[in-house]
PDB file of C-alpha atoms in Angstrom:
ATOM      1  CA  MET A   1      94.668 118.510  68.454  1.00  0.00           C
ATOM      2  CA  SER A   2      93.116 117.968  71.818  1.00  0.00           C
ATOM      3  CA  ALA A   3      92.726 120.714  74.350  1.00  0.00           C
ATOM      4  CA  GLN A   4      94.502 120.753  77.018  1.00  0.00           C
ATOM      5  CA  PRO A   5      92.885 120.459  80.921  1.00  0.00           C
ATOM      6  CA  PRO A   6      92.194 123.408  83.066  1.00  0.00           C
ATOM      7  CA  VAL A   7      95.517 124.913  84.617  1.00  0.00           C
ATOM      8  CA  ARG A   8      94.216 123.799  88.140  1.00  0.00           C
ATOM      9  CA  ASP A   9      93.922 119.757  87.021  1.00  0.00           C
ATOM     10  CA  ARG A  10      97.151 119.848  85.117  1.00  0.00           C
ATOM     11  CA  ILE A  11      99.255 121.459  88.138  1.00  0.00           C
ATOM     12  CA  LEU A  12      96.802 118.830  90.214  1.00  0.00           C
ATOM     13  CA  ALA A  13      97.806 116.117  87.849  1.00  0.00           C
ATOM     14  CA  SER A  14     101.642 116.706  87.803  1.00  0.00           C
ATOM     15  CA  ALA A  15     101.791 117.207  91.738  1.00  0.00           C
ATOM     16  CA  THR A  16     100.111 113.854  91.963  1.00  0.00           C
ATOM     17  CA  THR A  17     102.801 112.240  89.190  1.00  0.00           C
ATOM     18  CA  LEU A  18     105.640 113.527  91.189  1.00  0.00           C
ATOM     19  CA  PHE A  19     104.319 112.920  94.723  1.00  0.00           C
ATOM     20  CA  ASP A  20     103.315 109.293  94.048  1.00  0.00           C
ATOM     21  CA  ALA A  21     106.742 108.591  92.523  1.00  0.00           C
ATOM     22  CA  THR A  22     108.927 109.999  95.408  1.00  0.00           C
ATOM     23  CA  SER A  23     107.327 111.690  98.075  1.00  0.00           C
ATOM     24  CA  ILE A  24     105.329 115.280  98.908  1.00  0.00           C
ATOM     25  CA  ARG A  25     108.159 116.947 100.763  1.00  0.00           C
ATOM     26  CA  SER A  26     110.680 116.207  97.993  1.00  0.00           C
ATOM     27  CA  VAL A  27     108.835 117.595  95.426  1.00  0.00           C
ATOM     28  CA  SER A  28     109.077 121.634  95.048  1.00  0.00           C
ATOM     29  CA  ALA A  29     106.332 123.776  93.889  1.00  0.00           C
ATOM     30  CA  ASP A  30     109.095 124.568  90.885  1.00  0.00           C
ATOM     31  CA  LYS A  31     109.080 121.440  89.851  1.00  0.00           C
ATOM     32  CA  VAL A  32     105.474 120.910  89.765  1.00  0.00           C
ATOM     33  CA  ILE A  33     105.238 124.530  87.814  1.00  0.00           C
ATOM     34  CA  ALA A  34     107.773 122.766  85.313  1.00  0.00           C
ATOM     35  CA  ASP A  35     106.310 119.777  84.836  1.00  0.00           C
ATOM     36  CA  ALA A  36     102.485 121.259  84.073  1.00  0.00           C
ATOM     37  CA  GLY A  37     103.826 123.526  82.154  1.00  0.00           C
ATOM     38  CA  THR A  38     102.677 126.663  83.468  1.00  0.00           C
ATOM     39  CA  THR A  39     103.805 129.861  85.499  1.00  0.00           C
ATOM     40  CA  LYS A  40     104.709 130.615  88.975  1.00  0.00           C
ATOM     41  CA  VAL A  41     102.134 133.461  89.043  1.00  0.00           C
ATOM     42  CA  THR A  42      99.291 130.806  87.697  1.00  0.00           C
ATOM     43  CA  PHE A  43     100.438 128.233  90.178  1.00  0.00           C
ATOM     44  CA  TYR A  44      99.898 130.766  93.216  1.00  0.00           C
ATOM     45  CA  ARG A  45      96.850 132.005  91.669  1.00  0.00           C
ATOM     46  CA  HIS A  46      95.109 128.552  91.895  1.00  0.00           C
ATOM     47  CA  PHE A  47      97.550 127.446  95.088  1.00  0.00           C
ATOM     48  CA  PRO A  48      98.087 130.084  97.195  1.00  0.00           C
ATOM     49  CA  THR A  49     100.821 127.567  98.857  1.00  0.00           C
ATOM     50  CA  LYS A  50     102.482 124.250  98.616  1.00  0.00           C
ATOM     51  CA  ASP A  51     100.207 123.098 101.415  1.00  0.00           C
ATOM     52  CA  HIS A  52      97.031 123.989  99.911  1.00  0.00           C
ATOM     53  CA  LEU A  53      98.471 122.092  96.560  1.00  0.00           C
ATOM     54  CA  VAL A  54      99.046 118.922  98.860  1.00  0.00           C
ATOM     55  CA  VAL A  55      95.412 119.403 100.612  1.00  0.00           C
ATOM     56  CA  ALA A  56      94.175 119.394  97.362  1.00  0.00           C
ATOM     57  CA  TYR A  57      95.925 116.094  96.374  1.00  0.00           C
ATOM     58  CA  LEU A  58      94.782 114.575  99.148  1.00  0.00           C
ATOM     59  CA  GLU A  59      91.215 115.536  98.783  1.00  0.00           C
ATOM     60  CA  ASP A  60      91.100 114.577  95.261  1.00  0.00           C
ATOM     61  CA  GLN A  61      92.545 111.162  96.429  1.00  0.00           C
ATOM     62  CA  LEU A  62      89.629 111.263  98.793  1.00  0.00           C
ATOM     63  CA  ALA A  63      87.147 112.129  96.522  1.00  0.00           C
ATOM     64  CA  ARG A  64      88.033 109.356  94.089  1.00  0.00           C
ATOM     65  CA  LEU A  65      88.040 106.636  97.301  1.00  0.00           C
ATOM     66  CA  GLN A  66      84.681 108.039  98.238  1.00  0.00           C
ATOM     67  CA  ALA A  67      83.422 107.655  94.617  1.00  0.00           C
ATOM     68  CA  ALA A  68      84.393 104.196  94.172  1.00  0.00           C
ATOM     69  CA  ILE A  69      82.443 103.208  97.818  1.00  0.00           C
ATOM     70  CA  GLY A  70      79.587 105.302  96.303  1.00  0.00           C
ATOM     71  CA  ARG A  71      79.374 103.358  93.231  1.00  0.00           C
ATOM     72  CA  GLU A  72      79.670  99.919  94.723  1.00  0.00           C
ATOM     73  CA  ARG A  73      76.938 101.099  97.144  1.00  0.00           C
ATOM     74  CA  ALA A  74      74.756 102.218  94.090  1.00  0.00           C
ATOM     75  CA  ASP A  75      75.263  98.989  92.562  1.00  0.00           C
ATOM     76  CA  GLY A  76      73.926  96.923  95.655  1.00  0.00           C
ATOM     77  CA  LEU A  77      76.851  95.483  96.783  1.00  0.00           C
ATOM     78  CA  ASP A  78      76.760  94.071 100.308  1.00  0.00           C
ATOM     79  CA  ALA A  79      78.528  94.901 103.087  1.00  0.00           C
ATOM     80  CA  CYS A  80      80.949  91.957 103.185  1.00  0.00           C
ATOM     81  CA  THR A  81      81.473  92.400  99.552  1.00  0.00           C
ATOM     82  CA  VAL A  82      82.503  96.086  99.851  1.00  0.00           C
ATOM     83  CA  LEU A  83      84.755  95.441 102.518  1.00  0.00           C
ATOM     84  CA  LEU A  84      86.328  92.903 100.682  1.00  0.00           C
ATOM     85  CA  HIS A  85      86.735  95.201  97.813  1.00  0.00           C
ATOM     86  CA  LEU A  86      88.623  97.705  99.828  1.00  0.00           C
ATOM     87  CA  ALA A  87      91.509  94.995 101.125  1.00  0.00           C
ATOM     88  CA  ALA A  88      91.698  93.929  97.531  1.00  0.00           C
ATOM     89  CA  ALA A  89      92.092  97.520  96.645  1.00  0.00           C
ATOM     90  CA  ASN A  90      94.885  98.193  99.292  1.00  0.00           C
ATOM     91  CA  GLY A  91      96.251  95.195  98.877  1.00  0.00           C
ATOM     92  CA  ASP A  92      96.369  95.584  94.667  1.00  0.00           C
ATOM     93  CA  ALA A  93      97.986  99.233  95.515  1.00  0.00           C
ATOM     94  CA  ALA A  94     100.854  97.656  97.646  1.00  0.00           C
ATOM     95  CA  CYS A  95     101.384  95.381  94.834  1.00  0.00           C
ATOM     96  CA  ARG A  96     101.880  97.950  92.596  1.00  0.00           C
ATOM     97  CA  PRO A  97     105.470  98.791  90.555  1.00  0.00           C
ATOM     98  CA  GLY A  98     106.783 101.702  92.762  1.00  0.00           C
ATOM     99  CA  PHE A  99     104.589 101.473  95.593  1.00  0.00           C
ATOM    100  CA  ARG A 100     105.639 103.807  98.157  1.00  0.00           C
ATOM    101  CA  GLY A 101     103.332 103.378 100.903  1.00  0.00           C
ATOM    102  CA  CYS A 102     100.034 104.662 101.586  1.00  0.00           C
ATOM    103  CA  THR A 103      99.336 108.527 100.426  1.00  0.00           C
ATOM    104  CA  PHE A 104      97.587 109.374 103.477  1.00  0.00           C
ATOM    105  CA  ILE A 105     100.285 107.804 106.005  1.00  0.00           C
ATOM    106  CA  ASN A 106     103.041 109.533 103.947  1.00  0.00           C
ATOM    107  CA  ALA A 107     101.693 113.024 104.150  1.00  0.00           C
ATOM    108  CA  ALA A 108     100.801 112.562 107.635  1.00  0.00           C
ATOM    109  CA  ALA A 109     104.587 111.139 108.323  1.00  0.00           C
ATOM    110  CA  GLU A 110     105.635 114.323 106.800  1.00  0.00           C
ATOM    111  CA  TYR A 111     103.833 117.093 107.985  1.00  0.00           C
ATOM    112  CA  PRO A 112     102.846 118.339 111.384  1.00  0.00           C
ATOM    113  CA  ALA A 113      99.949 117.287 113.549  1.00  0.00           C
ATOM    114  CA  ASP A 114      98.808 121.090 113.808  1.00  0.00           C
ATOM    115  CA  GLY A 115      98.617 122.149 109.897  1.00  0.00           C
ATOM    116  CA  MET A 116      96.210 121.593 107.091  1.00  0.00           C
ATOM    117  CA  VAL A 117      97.568 118.774 105.671  1.00  0.00           C
ATOM    118  CA  ARG A 118      96.901 117.059 108.607  1.00  0.00           C
ATOM    119  CA  THR A 119      93.595 118.374 108.664  1.00  0.00           C
ATOM    120  CA  ALA A 120      92.916 116.720 105.432  1.00  0.00           C
ATOM    121  CA  VAL A 121      94.553 113.494 106.500  1.00  0.00           C
ATOM    122  CA  GLY A 122      92.176 113.491 109.533  1.00  0.00           C
ATOM    123  CA  ARG A 123      89.027 114.007 106.881  1.00  0.00           C
ATOM    124  CA  TYR A 124      90.380 110.591 105.193  1.00  0.00           C
ATOM    125  CA  ARG A 125      90.628 108.935 108.463  1.00  0.00           C
ATOM    126  CA  ALA A 126      87.509 109.930 110.041  1.00  0.00           C
ATOM    127  CA  TRP A 127      85.755 108.987 106.563  1.00  0.00           C
ATOM    128  CA  LEU A 128      87.478 105.808 106.070  1.00  0.00           C
ATOM    129  CA  HIS A 129      86.273 104.660 109.972  1.00  0.00           C
ATOM    130  CA  GLY A 130      82.784 105.712 109.214  1.00  0.00           C
ATOM    131  CA  VAL A 131      82.564 103.812 106.076  1.00  0.00           C
ATOM    132  CA  VAL A 132      84.198 100.577 107.598  1.00  0.00           C
ATOM    133  CA  ALA A 133      82.047 100.969 110.966  1.00  0.00           C
ATOM    134  CA  GLU A 134      79.024 101.092 108.716  1.00  0.00           C
ATOM    135  CA  LEU A 135      79.596  98.129 106.941  1.00  0.00           C
ATOM    136  CA  LEU A 136      80.824  96.175 109.875  1.00  0.00           C
ATOM    137  CA  ALA A 137      77.045  97.566 111.672  1.00  0.00           C
ATOM    138  CA  GLU A 138      75.760  96.101 108.394  1.00  0.00           C
ATOM    139  CA  LEU A 139      77.248  92.588 109.114  1.00  0.00           C
ATOM    140  CA  GLY A 140      75.603  92.727 112.384  1.00  0.00           C
ATOM    141  CA  VAL A 141      79.509  92.777 114.313  1.00  0.00           C
ATOM    142  CA  GLY A 142      79.283  93.940 117.955  1.00  0.00           C
ATOM    143  CA  ARG A 143      80.755  97.247 118.464  1.00  0.00           C
ATOM    144  CA  PRO A 144      81.399  98.347 115.062  1.00  0.00           C
ATOM    145  CA  ASP A 145      83.578 101.261 115.634  1.00  0.00           C
ATOM    146  CA  ALA A 146      86.364  99.378 117.957  1.00  0.00           C
ATOM    147  CA  VAL A 147      86.553  96.746 115.034  1.00  0.00           C
ATOM    148  CA  ALA A 148      86.807  99.225 112.538  1.00  0.00           C
ATOM    149  CA  ASP A 149      89.621 100.746 114.565  1.00  0.00           C
ATOM    150  CA  GLN A 150      91.226  97.002 114.447  1.00  0.00           C
ATOM    151  CA  LEU A 151      90.821  96.663 110.442  1.00  0.00           C
ATOM    152  CA  ILE A 152      92.263  99.890 109.723  1.00  0.00           C
ATOM    153  CA  MET A 153      95.151  99.538 112.048  1.00  0.00           C
ATOM    154  CA  LEU A 154      95.582  96.130 110.148  1.00  0.00           C
ATOM    155  CA  ARG A 155      95.364  98.314 106.747  1.00  0.00           C
ATOM    156  CA  ASP A 156      97.990 100.768 107.612  1.00  0.00           C
ATOM    157  CA  GLY A 157     100.411  97.656 108.624  1.00  0.00           C
ATOM    158  CA  ALA A 158      99.672  96.148 105.416  1.00  0.00           C
ATOM    159  CA  MET A 159     100.442  99.439 103.797  1.00  0.00           C
ATOM    160  CA  VAL A 160     103.740  99.515 105.351  1.00  0.00           C
ATOM    161  CA  TYR A 161     104.316  95.962 104.761  1.00  0.00           C
ATOM    162  CA  GLY A 162     103.654  96.372 100.863  1.00  0.00           C
ATOM    163  CA  PHE A 163     106.477  99.048 100.899  1.00  0.00           C
ATOM    164  CA  MET A 164     109.011  97.303 103.166  1.00  0.00           C
ATOM    165  CA  GLY A 165     108.459  93.687 102.668  1.00  0.00           C
ATOM    166  CA  ASP A 166     106.907  91.201 100.090  1.00  0.00           C
ATOM    167  CA  PRO A 167     104.055  93.026  98.406  1.00  0.00           C
ATOM    168  CA  SER A 168     102.367  90.257  97.066  1.00  0.00           C
ATOM    169  CA  ALA A 169     101.497  88.683 100.596  1.00  0.00           C
ATOM    170  CA  VAL A 170      99.710  91.807 101.197  1.00  0.00           C
ATOM    171  CA  THR A 171      96.205  90.740  99.820  1.00  0.00           C
ATOM    172  CA  ASP A 172      95.911  87.437 100.835  1.00  0.00           C
ATOM    173  CA  SER A 173      97.036  88.444 104.298  1.00  0.00           C
ATOM    174  CA  LEU A 174      94.820  91.240 104.479  1.00  0.00           C
ATOM    175  CA  VAL A 175      91.721  89.155 103.653  1.00  0.00           C
ATOM    176  CA  THR A 176      92.230  86.765 105.833  1.00  0.00           C
ATOM    177  CA  ALA A 177      93.315  88.215 108.748  1.00  0.00           C
ATOM    178  CA  GLY A 178      90.828  90.859 108.421  1.00  0.00           C
ATOM    179  CA  ARG A 179      88.176  88.100 108.003  1.00  0.00           C
ATOM    180  CA  ALA A 180      89.424  86.681 111.490  1.00  0.00           C
ATOM    181  CA  ILE A 181      88.788  89.923 112.997  1.00  0.00           C
ATOM    182  CA  VAL A 182      85.269  90.366 111.703  1.00  0.00           C
ATOM    183  CA  ALA A 183      84.427  86.891 112.452  1.00  0.00           C
ATOM    184  CA  ALA A 184      85.715  87.259 116.123  1.00  0.00           C
ATOM    185  CA  HIS A 185      82.913  89.596 116.646  1.00  0.00           C
ATOM    186  CA  LEU A 186      79.901  87.853 114.578  1.00  0.00           C
ATOM    187  CA  ASP A 187      77.187  85.989 115.962  1.00  0.00           C
ATOM    188  CA  ALA A 188      77.252  84.533 112.856  1.00  0.00           C
ATOM    189  CA  PRO A 189      79.624  82.781 110.224  1.00  0.00           C
ATOM    190  CA  LEU A 190      81.049  85.230 107.187  1.00  0.00           C
ATOM    191  CA  SER A 191      79.910  83.775 104.028  1.00  0.00           C
ATOM    192  CA  ALA A 192      82.256  83.090 101.626  1.00  0.00           C
TER     193      ALA A 192
END
């Protein structure tokens, strides 16, 4: 018999599965508690409110993304490759069965602007913008912050399109449009 993960991890894993399957707002704390096989007392010891659980969920998603980018950078991948991998990862997410849109966009849509959940979304957005701008600067793109805004808007639209439209078109379209945006701000052409 294998040991169960710590209860906080079990609660977070249950929340992730349930949130990803429907939406954050539609999943009650009671449903997470039942799915995790714990008690209300234990749940609230780890997460004083459902919003605290949602923040932990978002922070976990962000940590996974940061780790993936960190591994790519540690492996010595060039900025262009990392940007292409980001686009492909977003396209792959939009193509997976049951995709319901970007975790962070959905959370922002479901919560008020002045709460802890939107603050967590803001941390993700700031991190993403910083990473994209840094990669663009490495490529020699003029005005990397402005171009990062453009690429992130493109990515956001692709995530919505993947949920609302034809997900199979997302990856190629995202890469093609992203290359056009970057190329428009480069002095030298992008490599293949």
